[in-house]
mmCIF file of C-alpha atoms in Angstrom:
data_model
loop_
_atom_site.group_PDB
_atom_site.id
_atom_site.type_symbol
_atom_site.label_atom_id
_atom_site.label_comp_id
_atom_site.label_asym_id
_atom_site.label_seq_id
_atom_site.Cartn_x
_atom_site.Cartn_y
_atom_site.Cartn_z
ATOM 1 C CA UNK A 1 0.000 0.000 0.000
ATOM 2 C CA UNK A 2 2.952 2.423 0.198
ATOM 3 C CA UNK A 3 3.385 3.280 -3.267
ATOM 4 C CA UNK A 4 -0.349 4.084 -3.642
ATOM 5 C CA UNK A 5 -0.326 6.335 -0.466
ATOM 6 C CA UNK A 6 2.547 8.516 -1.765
ATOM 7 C CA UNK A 7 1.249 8.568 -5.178
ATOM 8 C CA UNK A 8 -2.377 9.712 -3.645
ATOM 9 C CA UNK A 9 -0.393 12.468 -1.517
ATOM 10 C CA UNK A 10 1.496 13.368 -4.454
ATOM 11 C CA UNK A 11 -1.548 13.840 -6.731
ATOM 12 C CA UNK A 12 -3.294 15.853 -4.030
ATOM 13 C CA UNK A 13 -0.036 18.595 -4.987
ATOM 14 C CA UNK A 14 -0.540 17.934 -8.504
ATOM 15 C CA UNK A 15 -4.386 17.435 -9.370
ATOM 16 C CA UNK A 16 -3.226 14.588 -11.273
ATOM 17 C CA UNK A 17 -2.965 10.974 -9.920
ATOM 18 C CA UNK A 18 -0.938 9.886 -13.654
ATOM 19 C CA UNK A 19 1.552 12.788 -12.961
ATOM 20 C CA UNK A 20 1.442 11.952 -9.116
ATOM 21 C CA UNK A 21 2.529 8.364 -10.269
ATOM 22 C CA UNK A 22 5.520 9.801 -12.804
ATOM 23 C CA UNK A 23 6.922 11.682 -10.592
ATOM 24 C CA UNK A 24 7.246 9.466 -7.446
ATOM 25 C CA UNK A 25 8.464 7.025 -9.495
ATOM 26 C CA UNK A 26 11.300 9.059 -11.661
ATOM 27 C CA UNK A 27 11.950 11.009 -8.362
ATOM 28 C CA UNK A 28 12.432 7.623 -6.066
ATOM 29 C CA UNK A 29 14.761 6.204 -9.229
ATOM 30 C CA UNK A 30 17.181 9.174 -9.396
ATOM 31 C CA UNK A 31 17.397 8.868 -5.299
ATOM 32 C CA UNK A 32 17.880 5.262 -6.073
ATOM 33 C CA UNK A 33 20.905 5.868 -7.987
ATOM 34 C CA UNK A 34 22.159 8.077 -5.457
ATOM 35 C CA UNK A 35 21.547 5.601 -2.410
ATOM 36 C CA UNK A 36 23.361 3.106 -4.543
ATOM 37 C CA UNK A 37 26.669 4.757 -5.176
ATOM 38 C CA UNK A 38 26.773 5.248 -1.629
ATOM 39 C CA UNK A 39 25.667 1.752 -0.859
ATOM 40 C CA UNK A 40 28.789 0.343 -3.250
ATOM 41 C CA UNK A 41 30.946 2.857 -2.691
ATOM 42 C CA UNK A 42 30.761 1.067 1.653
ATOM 43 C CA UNK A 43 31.267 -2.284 -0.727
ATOM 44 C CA UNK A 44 33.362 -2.642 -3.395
ATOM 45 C CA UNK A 45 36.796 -2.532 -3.814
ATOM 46 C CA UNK A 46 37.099 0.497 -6.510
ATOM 47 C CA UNK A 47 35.011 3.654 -7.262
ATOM 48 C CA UNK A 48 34.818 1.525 -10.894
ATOM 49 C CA UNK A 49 33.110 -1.246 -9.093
ATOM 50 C CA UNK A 50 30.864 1.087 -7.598
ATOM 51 C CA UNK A 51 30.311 3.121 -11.245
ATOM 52 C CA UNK A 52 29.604 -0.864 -12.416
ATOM 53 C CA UNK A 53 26.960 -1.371 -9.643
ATOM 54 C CA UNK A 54 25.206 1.901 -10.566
ATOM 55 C CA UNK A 55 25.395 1.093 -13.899
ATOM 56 C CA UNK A 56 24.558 -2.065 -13.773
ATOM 57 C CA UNK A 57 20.775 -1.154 -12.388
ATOM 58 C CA UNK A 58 20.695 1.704 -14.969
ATOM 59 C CA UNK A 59 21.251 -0.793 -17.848
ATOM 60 C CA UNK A 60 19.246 -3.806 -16.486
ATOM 61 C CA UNK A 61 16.865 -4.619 -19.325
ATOM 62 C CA UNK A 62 13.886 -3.823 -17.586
ATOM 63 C CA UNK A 63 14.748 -0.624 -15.933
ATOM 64 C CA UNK A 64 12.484 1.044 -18.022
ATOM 65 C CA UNK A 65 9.629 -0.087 -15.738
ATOM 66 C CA UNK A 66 11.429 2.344 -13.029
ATOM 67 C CA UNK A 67 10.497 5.256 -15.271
ATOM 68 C CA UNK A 68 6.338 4.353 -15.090
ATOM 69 C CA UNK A 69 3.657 3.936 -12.505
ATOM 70 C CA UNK A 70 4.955 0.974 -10.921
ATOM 71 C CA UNK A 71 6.085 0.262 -7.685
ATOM 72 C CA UNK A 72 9.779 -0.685 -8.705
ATOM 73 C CA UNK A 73 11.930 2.335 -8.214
ATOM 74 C CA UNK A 74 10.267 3.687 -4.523
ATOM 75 C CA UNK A 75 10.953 -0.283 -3.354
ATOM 76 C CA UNK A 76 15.095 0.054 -4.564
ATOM 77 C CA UNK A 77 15.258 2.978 -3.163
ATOM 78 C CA UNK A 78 14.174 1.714 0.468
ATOM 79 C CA UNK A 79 15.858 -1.169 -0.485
ATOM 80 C CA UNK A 80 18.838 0.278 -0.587
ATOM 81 C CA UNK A 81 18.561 2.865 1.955
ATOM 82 C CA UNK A 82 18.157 -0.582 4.445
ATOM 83 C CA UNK A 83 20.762 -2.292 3.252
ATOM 84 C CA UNK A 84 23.416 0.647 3.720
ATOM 85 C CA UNK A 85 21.721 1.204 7.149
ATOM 86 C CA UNK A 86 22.603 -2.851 7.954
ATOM 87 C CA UNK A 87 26.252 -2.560 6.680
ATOM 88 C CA UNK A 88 26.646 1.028 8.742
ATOM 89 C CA UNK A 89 25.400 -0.545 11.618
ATOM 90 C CA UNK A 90 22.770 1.646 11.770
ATOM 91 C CA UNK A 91 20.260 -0.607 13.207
ATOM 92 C CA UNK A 92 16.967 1.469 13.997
ATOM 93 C CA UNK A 93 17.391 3.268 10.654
ATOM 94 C CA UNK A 94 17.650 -0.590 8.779
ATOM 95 C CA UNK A 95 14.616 -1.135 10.981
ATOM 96 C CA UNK A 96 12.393 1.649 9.731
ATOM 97 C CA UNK A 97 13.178 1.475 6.266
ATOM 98 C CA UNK A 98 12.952 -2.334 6.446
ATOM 99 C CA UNK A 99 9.135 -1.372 7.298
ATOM 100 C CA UNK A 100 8.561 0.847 4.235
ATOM 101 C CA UNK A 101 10.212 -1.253 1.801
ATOM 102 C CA UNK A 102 7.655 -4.580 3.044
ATOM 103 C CA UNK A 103 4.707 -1.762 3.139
ATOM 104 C CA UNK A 104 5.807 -1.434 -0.525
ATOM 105 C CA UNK A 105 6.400 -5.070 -1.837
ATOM 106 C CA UNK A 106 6.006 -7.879 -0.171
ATOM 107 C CA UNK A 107 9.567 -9.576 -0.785
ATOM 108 C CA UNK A 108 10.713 -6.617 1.528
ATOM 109 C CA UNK A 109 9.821 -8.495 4.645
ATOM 110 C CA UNK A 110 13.262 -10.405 3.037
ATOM 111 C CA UNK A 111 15.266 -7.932 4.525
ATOM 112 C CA UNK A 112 14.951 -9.724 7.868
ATOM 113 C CA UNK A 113 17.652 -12.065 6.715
ATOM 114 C CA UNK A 114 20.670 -9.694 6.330
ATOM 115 C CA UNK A 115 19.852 -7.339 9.053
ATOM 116 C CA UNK A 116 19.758 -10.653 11.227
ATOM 117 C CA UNK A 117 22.920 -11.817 10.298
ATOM 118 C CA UNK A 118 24.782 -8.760 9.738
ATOM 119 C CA UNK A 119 23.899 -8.134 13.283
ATOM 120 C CA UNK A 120 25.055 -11.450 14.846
ATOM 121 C CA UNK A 121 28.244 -10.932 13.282
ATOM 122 C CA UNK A 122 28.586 -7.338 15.095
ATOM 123 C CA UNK A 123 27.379 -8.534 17.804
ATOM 124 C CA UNK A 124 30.026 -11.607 18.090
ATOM 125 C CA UNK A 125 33.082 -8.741 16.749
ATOM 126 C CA UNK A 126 31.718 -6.523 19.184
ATOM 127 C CA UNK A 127 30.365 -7.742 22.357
ATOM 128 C CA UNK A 128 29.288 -4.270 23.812
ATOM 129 C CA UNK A 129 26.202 -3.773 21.255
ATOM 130 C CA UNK A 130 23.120 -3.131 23.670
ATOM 131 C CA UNK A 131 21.197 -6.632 22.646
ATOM 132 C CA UNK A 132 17.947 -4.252 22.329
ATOM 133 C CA UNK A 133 19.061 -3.134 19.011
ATOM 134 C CA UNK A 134 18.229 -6.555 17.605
ATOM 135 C CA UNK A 135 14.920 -5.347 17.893
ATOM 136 C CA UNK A 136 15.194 -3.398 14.742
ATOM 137 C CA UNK A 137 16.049 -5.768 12.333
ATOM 138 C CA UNK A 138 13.039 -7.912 12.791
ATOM 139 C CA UNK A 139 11.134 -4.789 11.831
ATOM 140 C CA UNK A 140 10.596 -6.103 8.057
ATOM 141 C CA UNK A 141 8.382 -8.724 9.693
ATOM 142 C CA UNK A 142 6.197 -6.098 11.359
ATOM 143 C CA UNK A 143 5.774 -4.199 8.092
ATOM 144 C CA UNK A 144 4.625 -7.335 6.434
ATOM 145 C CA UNK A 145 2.363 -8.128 9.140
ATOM 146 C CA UNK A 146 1.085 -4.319 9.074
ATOM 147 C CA UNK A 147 0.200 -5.714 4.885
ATOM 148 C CA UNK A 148 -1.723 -8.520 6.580
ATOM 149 C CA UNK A 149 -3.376 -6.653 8.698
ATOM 150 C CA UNK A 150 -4.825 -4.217 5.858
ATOM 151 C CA UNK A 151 -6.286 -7.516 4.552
ATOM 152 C CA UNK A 152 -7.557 -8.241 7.705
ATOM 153 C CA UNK A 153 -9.188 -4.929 8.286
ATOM 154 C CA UNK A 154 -10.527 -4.130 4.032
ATOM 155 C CA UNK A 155 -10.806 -7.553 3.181
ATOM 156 C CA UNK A 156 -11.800 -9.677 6.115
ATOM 157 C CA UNK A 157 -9.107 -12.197 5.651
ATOM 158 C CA UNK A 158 -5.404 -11.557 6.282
ATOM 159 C CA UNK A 159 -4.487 -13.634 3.450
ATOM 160 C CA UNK A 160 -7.604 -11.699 0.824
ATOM 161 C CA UNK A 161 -4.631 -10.800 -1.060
ATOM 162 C CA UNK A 162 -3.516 -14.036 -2.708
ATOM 163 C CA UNK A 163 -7.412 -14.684 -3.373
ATOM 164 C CA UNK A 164 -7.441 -11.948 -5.640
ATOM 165 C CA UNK A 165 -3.878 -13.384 -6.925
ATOM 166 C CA UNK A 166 -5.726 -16.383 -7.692
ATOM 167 C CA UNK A 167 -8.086 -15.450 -9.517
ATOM 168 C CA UNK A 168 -8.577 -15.101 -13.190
ATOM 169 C CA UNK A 169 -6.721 -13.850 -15.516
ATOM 170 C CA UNK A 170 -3.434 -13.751 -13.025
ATOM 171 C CA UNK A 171 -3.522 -17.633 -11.774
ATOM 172 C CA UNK A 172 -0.867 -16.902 -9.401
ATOM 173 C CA UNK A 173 0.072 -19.869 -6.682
ATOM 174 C CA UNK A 174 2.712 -21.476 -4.708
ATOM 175 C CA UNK A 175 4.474 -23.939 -6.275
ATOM 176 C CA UNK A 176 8.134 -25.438 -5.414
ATOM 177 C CA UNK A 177 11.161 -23.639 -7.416
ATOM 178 C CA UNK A 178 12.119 -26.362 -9.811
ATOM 179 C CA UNK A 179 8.281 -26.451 -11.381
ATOM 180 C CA UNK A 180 8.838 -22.918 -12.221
ATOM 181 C CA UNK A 181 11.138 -23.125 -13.780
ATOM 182 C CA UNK A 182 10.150 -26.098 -15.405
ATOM 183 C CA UNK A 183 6.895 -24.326 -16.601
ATOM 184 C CA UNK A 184 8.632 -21.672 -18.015
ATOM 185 C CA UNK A 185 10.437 -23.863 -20.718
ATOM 186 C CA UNK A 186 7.163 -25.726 -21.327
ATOM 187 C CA UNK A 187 5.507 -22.264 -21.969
ATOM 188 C CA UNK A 188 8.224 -21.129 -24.481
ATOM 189 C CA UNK A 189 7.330 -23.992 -26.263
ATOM 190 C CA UNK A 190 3.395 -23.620 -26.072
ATOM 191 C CA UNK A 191 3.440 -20.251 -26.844
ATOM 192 C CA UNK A 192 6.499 -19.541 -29.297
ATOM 193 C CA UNK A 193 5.113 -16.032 -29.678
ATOM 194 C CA UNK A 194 5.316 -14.787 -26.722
ATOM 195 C CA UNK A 195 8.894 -16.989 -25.418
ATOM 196 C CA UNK A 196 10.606 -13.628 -26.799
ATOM 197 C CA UNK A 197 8.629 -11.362 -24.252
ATOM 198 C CA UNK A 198 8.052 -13.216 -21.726
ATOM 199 C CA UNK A 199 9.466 -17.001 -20.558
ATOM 200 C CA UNK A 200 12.825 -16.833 -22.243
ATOM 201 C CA UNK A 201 14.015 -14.005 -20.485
ATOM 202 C CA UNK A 202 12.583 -14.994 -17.117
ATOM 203 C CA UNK A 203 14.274 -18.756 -17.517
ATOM 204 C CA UNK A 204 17.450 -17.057 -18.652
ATOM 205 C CA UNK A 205 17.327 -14.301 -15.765
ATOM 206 C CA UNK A 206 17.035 -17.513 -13.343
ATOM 207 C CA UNK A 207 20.188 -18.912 -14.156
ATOM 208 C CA UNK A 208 22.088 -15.792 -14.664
ATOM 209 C CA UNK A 209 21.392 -14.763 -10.932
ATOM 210 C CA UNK A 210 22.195 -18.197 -9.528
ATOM 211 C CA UNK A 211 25.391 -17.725 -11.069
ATOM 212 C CA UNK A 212 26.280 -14.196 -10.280
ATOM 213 C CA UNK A 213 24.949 -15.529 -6.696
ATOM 214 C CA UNK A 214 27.422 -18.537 -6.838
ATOM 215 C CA UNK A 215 30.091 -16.584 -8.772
ATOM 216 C CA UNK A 216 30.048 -14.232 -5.496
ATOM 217 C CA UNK A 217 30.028 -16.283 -2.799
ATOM 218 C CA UNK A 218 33.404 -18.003 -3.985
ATOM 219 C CA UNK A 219 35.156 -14.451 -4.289
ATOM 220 C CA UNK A 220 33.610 -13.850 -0.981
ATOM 221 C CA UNK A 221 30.778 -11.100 -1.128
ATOM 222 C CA UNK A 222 29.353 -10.197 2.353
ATOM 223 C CA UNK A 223 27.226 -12.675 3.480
ATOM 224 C CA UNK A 224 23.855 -10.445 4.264
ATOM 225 C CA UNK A 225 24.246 -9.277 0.095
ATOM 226 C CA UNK A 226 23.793 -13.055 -0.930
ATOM 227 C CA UNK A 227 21.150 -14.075 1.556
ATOM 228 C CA UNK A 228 19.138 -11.296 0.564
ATOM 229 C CA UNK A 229 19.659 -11.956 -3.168
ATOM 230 C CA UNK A 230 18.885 -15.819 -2.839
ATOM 231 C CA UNK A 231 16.427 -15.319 -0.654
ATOM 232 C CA UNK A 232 14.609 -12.507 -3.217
ATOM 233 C CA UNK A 233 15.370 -14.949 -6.135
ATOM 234 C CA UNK A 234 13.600 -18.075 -4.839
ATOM 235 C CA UNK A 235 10.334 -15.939 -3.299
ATOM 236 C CA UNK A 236 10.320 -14.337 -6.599
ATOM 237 C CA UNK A 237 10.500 -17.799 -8.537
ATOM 238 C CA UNK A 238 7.941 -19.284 -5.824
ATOM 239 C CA UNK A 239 4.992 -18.237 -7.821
ATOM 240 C CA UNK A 240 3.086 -20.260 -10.561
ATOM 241 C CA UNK A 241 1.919 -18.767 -13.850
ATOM 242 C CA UNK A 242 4.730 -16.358 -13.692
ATOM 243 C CA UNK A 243 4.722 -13.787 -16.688
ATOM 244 C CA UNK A 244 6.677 -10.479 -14.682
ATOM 245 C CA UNK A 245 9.942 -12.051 -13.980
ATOM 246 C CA UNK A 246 11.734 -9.675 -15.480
ATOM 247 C CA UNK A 247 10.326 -6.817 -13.699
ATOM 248 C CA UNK A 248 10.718 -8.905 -10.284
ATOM 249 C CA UNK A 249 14.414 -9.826 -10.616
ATOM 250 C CA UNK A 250 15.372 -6.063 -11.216
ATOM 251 C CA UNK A 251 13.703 -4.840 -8.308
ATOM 252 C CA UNK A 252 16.650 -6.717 -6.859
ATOM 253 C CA UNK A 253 18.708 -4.449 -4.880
ATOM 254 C CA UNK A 254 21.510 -7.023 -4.036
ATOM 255 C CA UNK A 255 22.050 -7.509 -7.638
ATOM 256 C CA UNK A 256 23.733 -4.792 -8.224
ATOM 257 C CA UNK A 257 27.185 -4.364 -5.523
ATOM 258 C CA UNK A 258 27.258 -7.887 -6.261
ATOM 259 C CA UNK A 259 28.102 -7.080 -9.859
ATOM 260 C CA UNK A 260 29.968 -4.506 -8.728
ATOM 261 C CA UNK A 261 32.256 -6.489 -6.866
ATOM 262 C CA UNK A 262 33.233 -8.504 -10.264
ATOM 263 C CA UNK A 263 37.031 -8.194 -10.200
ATOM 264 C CA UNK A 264 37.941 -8.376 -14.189
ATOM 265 C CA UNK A 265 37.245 -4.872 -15.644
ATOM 266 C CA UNK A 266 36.872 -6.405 -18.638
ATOM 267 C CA UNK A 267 33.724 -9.221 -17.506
ATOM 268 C CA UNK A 268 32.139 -6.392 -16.119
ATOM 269 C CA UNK A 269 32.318 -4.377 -19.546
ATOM 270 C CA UNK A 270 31.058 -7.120 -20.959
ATOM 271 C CA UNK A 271 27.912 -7.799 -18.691
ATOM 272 C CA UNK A 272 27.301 -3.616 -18.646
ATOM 273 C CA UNK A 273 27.502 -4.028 -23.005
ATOM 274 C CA UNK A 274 25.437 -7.195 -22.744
ATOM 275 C CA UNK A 275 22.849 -5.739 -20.449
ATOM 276 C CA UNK A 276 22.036 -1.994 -22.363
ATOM 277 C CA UNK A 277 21.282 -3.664 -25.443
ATOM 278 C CA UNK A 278 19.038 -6.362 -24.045
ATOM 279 C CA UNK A 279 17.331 -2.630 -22.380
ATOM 280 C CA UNK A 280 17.192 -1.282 -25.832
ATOM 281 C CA UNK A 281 15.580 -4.131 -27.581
ATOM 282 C CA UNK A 282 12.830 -4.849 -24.290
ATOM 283 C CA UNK A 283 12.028 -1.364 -24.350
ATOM 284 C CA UNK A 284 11.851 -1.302 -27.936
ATOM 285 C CA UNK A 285 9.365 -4.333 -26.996
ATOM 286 C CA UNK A 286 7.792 -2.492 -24.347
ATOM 287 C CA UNK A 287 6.807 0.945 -26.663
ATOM 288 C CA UNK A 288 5.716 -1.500 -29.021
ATOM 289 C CA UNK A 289 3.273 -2.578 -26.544
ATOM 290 C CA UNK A 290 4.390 -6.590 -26.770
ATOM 291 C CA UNK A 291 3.051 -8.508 -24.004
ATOM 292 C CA UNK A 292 5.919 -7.341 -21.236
ATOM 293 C CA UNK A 293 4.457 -6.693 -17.965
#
């Protein structure tokens, strides 16, 4: 419900709920951007690895949903602003933001699993930190549990949400990760026309982040970065009858340090070059109004 709140306060400046929308969205994606330099600047190695991390969100091919009334670019931005607040030790500020950003999207309540760990490991380094700060980073439950209680309070169920998710034409369920996947090959092949647009890139994105995930785990990316990023990927890749993978897997904040923190200059050229023209031809898609959602 976040997004639609600031978007409704917005319009009442504006008179205009579509303008409203535009510019919380293009405003939260240049903050974004901002919150992300700093974020990579705290965690990779060279100002060019924190350029590449920037740069790497910029040119993700479907970035372009950050520019439209979507709820992408507010949830980076809080995203980001909790991550930085769980590697600054900064634990009431991870807290609060950790409560927006599962207000905004569900998969924020995901930020639970860094701010846990990053904490534990203070906490064992530093012996002195006042146990009630713990508190804080179990705060992305709460804001997920504020979401249930909207559906409580609107709906009459906590859970009226994946009712609505359920039904027709969206056919969204719970199903385990390897049927997803599964189902999004045996899509591509039902529906050849739509592979292009749709399954294709969401099979492909799959693998690519498992491997960037495994890739920086064994060149030894902080810990909280890859929990959140698995932990994003597999809720993301939870659901049945997916056809917005793409726009999922960019909201992924840890994404981008992690590519960041890829040590050849020249690999991370390559994925930057790679990336922009796989934006150009999706948005190319996208204005053509092809079934990307």
């Amino acid at each position: 419900p976040l997004y639609t709140l600031a978007v409704r306060l917005a319009g009442a400046l504006t008179g205009n709920l579509a303008r409203a929308g535009l510019f919380v969205s293009q405003s939260c994606w240049a903050a974004a951007a901002v919150m992300l330099r700093r974020l990579a600047g705290r965690l990779c190695a060279s100002r060019a690895g924190a350029r590449c991390a920037v740069l790497a969100m910029v040119l993700f091919p479907f970035s372009f949903f950050s520019q439209g009334v979507f709820t992408e670019s507010l949830f980076l931005l809080l995203t980001l602003s909790a991550l930085d607040g769980v590697f600054a030790g900064r634990w009431r500020a991870a807290g609060v933001l950790g409560v927006l950003a599962a207000l905004c999207r569900t998969q924020g309540m995901l930020l639970l699993f860094p701010a846990v760990f990053a904490w534990l490991a203070a906490r064992k380094t530093n012996p002195a930190l006042p146990r009630r700060s713990f508190f804080w980073t179990l705060c992305p439950a709460a804001g997920f549990g504020a979401y249930l209680w909207l559906n409580w309070l609107y709906c009459g169920s906590p859970f009226a949400f994946s009712g609505y998710e359920k039904a027709a034409p969206w056919y969204q369920s719970i199903q385990w990760l390897g049927r997803t996947v599964a189902q999004q090959w045996e899509m591509a092949h039902s529906y050849p026309g739509l592979a292009r647009f749709i399954y294709l890139p969401q099979l492909a994105l799959y693998f690519l982040v498992l491997a960037l995930l495994l890739y920086a785990l064994l060149h030894g990316a902080p810990m909280p970065l890859l929990l959140y990023g698995g932990a994003y990927l597999g809720l993301c890749y939870l659901q049945g009858w997916m056809i917005s993978g793409g726009r999922y897997v960019f909201g992924c904040a840890a994404l981008y340090p992690l590519l960041g923190g890829l040590e050849n200059k020249w690999l991370r050229a390559a994925v930057l070059t790679a990336s922009g023209g796989a934006l150009l031809l999706y948005a190319g898609y996208y204005m053509q109004g092809q079934a990307i959602m």
